[in-house]
PDB file of C-alpha atoms in Angstrom:
ATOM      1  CA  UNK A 286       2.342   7.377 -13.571  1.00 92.00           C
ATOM      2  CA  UNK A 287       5.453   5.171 -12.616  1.00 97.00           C
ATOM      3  CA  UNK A 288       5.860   3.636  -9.287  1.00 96.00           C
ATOM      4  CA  UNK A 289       7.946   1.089  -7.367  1.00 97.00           C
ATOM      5  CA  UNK A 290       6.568  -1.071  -4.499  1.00 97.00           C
ATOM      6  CA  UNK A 291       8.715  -3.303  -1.993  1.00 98.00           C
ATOM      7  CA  UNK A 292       7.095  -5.452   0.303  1.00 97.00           C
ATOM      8  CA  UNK A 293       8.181  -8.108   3.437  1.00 98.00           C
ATOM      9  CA  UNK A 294       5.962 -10.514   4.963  1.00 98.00           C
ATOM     10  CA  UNK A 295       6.420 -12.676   8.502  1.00 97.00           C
ATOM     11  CA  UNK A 296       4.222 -14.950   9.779  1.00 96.00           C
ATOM     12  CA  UNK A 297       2.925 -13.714  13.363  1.00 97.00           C
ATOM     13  CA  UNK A 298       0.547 -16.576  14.082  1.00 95.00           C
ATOM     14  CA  UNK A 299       1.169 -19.691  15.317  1.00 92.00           C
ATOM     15  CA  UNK A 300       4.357 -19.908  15.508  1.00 85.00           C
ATOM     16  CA  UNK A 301       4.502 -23.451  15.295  1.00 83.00           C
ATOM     17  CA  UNK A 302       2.538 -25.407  12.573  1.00 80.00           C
ATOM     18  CA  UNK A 303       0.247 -28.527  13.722  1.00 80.00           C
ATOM     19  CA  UNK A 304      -2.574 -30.439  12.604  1.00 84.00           C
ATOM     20  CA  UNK A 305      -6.003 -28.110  12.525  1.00 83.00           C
ATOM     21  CA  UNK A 306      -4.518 -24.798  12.096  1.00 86.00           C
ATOM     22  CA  UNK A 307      -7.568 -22.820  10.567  1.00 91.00           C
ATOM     23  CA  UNK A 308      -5.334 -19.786   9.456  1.00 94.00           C
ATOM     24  CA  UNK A 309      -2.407 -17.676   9.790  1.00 96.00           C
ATOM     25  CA  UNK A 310      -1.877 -14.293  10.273  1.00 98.00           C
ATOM     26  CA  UNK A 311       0.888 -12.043   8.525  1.00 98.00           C
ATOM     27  CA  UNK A 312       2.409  -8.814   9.241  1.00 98.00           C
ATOM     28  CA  UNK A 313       4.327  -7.031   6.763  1.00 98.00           C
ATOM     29  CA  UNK A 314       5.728  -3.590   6.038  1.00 99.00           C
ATOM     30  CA  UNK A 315       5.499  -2.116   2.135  1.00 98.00           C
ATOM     31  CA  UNK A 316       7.546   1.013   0.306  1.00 98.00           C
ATOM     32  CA  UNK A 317       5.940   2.535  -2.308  1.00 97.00           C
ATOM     33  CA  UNK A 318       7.229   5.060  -4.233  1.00 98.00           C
ATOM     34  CA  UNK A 319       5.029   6.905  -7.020  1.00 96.00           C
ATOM     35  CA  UNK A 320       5.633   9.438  -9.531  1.00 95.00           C
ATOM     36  CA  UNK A 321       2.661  11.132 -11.190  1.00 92.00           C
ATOM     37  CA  UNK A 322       3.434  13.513 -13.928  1.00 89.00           C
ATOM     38  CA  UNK A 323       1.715  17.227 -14.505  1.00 90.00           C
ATOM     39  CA  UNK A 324      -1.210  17.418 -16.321  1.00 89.00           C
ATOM     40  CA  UNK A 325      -2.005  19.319 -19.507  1.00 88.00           C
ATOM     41  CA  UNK A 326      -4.264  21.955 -20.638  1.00 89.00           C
ATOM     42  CA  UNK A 327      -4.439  22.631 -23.959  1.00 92.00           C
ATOM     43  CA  UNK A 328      -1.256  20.853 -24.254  1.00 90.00           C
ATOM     44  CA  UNK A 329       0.918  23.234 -21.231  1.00 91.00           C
ATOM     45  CA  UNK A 330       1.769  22.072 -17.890  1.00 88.00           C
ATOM     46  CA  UNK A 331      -0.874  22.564 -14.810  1.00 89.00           C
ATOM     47  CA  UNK A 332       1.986  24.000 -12.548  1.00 87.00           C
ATOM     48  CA  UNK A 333      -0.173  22.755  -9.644  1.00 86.00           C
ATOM     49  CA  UNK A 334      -0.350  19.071 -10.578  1.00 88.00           C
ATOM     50  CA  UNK A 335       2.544  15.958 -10.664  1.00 88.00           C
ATOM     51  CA  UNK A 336       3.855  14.713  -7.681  1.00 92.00           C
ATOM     52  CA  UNK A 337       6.429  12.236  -5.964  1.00 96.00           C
ATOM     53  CA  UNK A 338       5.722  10.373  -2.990  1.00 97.00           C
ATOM     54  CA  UNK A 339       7.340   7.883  -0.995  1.00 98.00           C
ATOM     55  CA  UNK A 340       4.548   6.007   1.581  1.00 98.00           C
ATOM     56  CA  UNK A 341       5.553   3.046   4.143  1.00 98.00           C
ATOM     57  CA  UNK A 342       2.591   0.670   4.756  1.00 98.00           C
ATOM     58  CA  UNK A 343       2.267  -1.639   7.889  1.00 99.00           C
ATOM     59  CA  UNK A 344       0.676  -4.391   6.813  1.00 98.00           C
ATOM     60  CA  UNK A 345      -1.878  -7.371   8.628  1.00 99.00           C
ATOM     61  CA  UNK A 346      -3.450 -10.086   6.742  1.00 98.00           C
ATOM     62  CA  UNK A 347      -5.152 -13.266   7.998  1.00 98.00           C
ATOM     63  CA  UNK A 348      -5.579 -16.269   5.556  1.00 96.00           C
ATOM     64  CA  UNK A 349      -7.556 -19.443   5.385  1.00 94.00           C
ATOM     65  CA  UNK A 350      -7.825 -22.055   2.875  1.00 91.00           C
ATOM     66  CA  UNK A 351     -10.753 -19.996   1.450  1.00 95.00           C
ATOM     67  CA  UNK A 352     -10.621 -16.623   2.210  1.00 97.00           C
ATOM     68  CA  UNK A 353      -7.958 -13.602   2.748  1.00 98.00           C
ATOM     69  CA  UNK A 354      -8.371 -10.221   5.221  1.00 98.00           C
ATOM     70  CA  UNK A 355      -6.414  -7.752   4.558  1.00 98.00           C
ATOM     71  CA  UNK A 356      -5.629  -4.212   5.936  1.00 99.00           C
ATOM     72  CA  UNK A 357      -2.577  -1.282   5.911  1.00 98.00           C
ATOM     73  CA  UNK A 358      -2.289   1.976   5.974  1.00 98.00           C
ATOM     74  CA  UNK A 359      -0.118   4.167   3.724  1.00 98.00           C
ATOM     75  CA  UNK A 360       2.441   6.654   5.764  1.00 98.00           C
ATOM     76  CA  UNK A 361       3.860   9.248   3.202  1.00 98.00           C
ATOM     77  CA  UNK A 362       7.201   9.826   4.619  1.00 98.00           C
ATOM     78  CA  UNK A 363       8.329  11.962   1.569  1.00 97.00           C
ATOM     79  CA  UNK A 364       5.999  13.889  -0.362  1.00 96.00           C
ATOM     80  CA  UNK A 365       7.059  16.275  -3.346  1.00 94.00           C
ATOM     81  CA  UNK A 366       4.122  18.106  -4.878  1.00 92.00           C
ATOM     82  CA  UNK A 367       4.269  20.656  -7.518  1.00 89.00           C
ATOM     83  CA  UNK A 368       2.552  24.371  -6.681  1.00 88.00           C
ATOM     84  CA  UNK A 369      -0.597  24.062  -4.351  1.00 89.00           C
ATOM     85  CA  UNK A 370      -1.325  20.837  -5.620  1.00 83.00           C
ATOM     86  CA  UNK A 371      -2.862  18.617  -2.304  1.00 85.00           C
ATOM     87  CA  UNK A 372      -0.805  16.031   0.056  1.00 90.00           C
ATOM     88  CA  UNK A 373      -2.094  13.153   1.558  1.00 91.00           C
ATOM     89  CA  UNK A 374      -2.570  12.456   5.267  1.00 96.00           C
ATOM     90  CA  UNK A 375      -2.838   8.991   4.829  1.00 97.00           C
ATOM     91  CA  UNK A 376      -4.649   6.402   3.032  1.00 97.00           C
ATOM     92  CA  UNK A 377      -6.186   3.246   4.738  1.00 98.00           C
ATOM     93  CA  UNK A 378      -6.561   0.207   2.348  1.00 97.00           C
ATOM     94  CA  UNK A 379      -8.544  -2.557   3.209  1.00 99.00           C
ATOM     95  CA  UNK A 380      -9.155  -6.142   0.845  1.00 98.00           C
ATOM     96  CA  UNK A 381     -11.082  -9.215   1.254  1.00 98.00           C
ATOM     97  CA  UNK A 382     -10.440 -12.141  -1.248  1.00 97.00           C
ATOM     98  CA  UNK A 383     -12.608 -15.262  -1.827  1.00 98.00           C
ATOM     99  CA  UNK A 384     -10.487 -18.642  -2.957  1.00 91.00           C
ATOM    100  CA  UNK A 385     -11.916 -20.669  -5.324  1.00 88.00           C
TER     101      UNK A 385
END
């Protein structure tokens, strides 16, 4: 498996930085392409597996000074599969972080 990923990031929130701010929010957009090769079988190619996919990703993400929220959700804009081999939808990816 090979893939690129791209990303951009703006601050949404606040839009001005003062004294007791308690967090910001983000909003970003992501590209990721990723190539997945076939699969073997007795060493030949599963005709039904590898793929190439392009997804955008809208991004939101709040952070504190101890903790991160994240969310996006993966758009496949391109999708190249090989035989009957399945596409995706979407995919909705979700992340908290603790700071230490």
């Amino acid at each position: 498996m090979s893939r690129l990923d791209l990303s951009v990031q703006r601050r949404l929130w606040p839009g001005t930085l003062g004294e007791g701010v308690p967090g910001f929010l983000y909003g970003g957009l992501e590209a990721n392409l990723i190539h997945v090769a076939k699969d073997q079988v007795n060493g030949i190619d599963d005709a039904n597996s590898g793929r190439t996919t392009l997804f955008l990703t809208p991004t939101v993400q709040y952070v504190t000074r101890s903790w991160v929220l994240e969310a996006g959700v993966q758009i496949p804009v391109s999708q190249r599969m090989n035989g009957t081999a399945l596409k995706n939808d979407y995919i909705l990816t979700t992340g908290f972080r603790l700071n230490f």
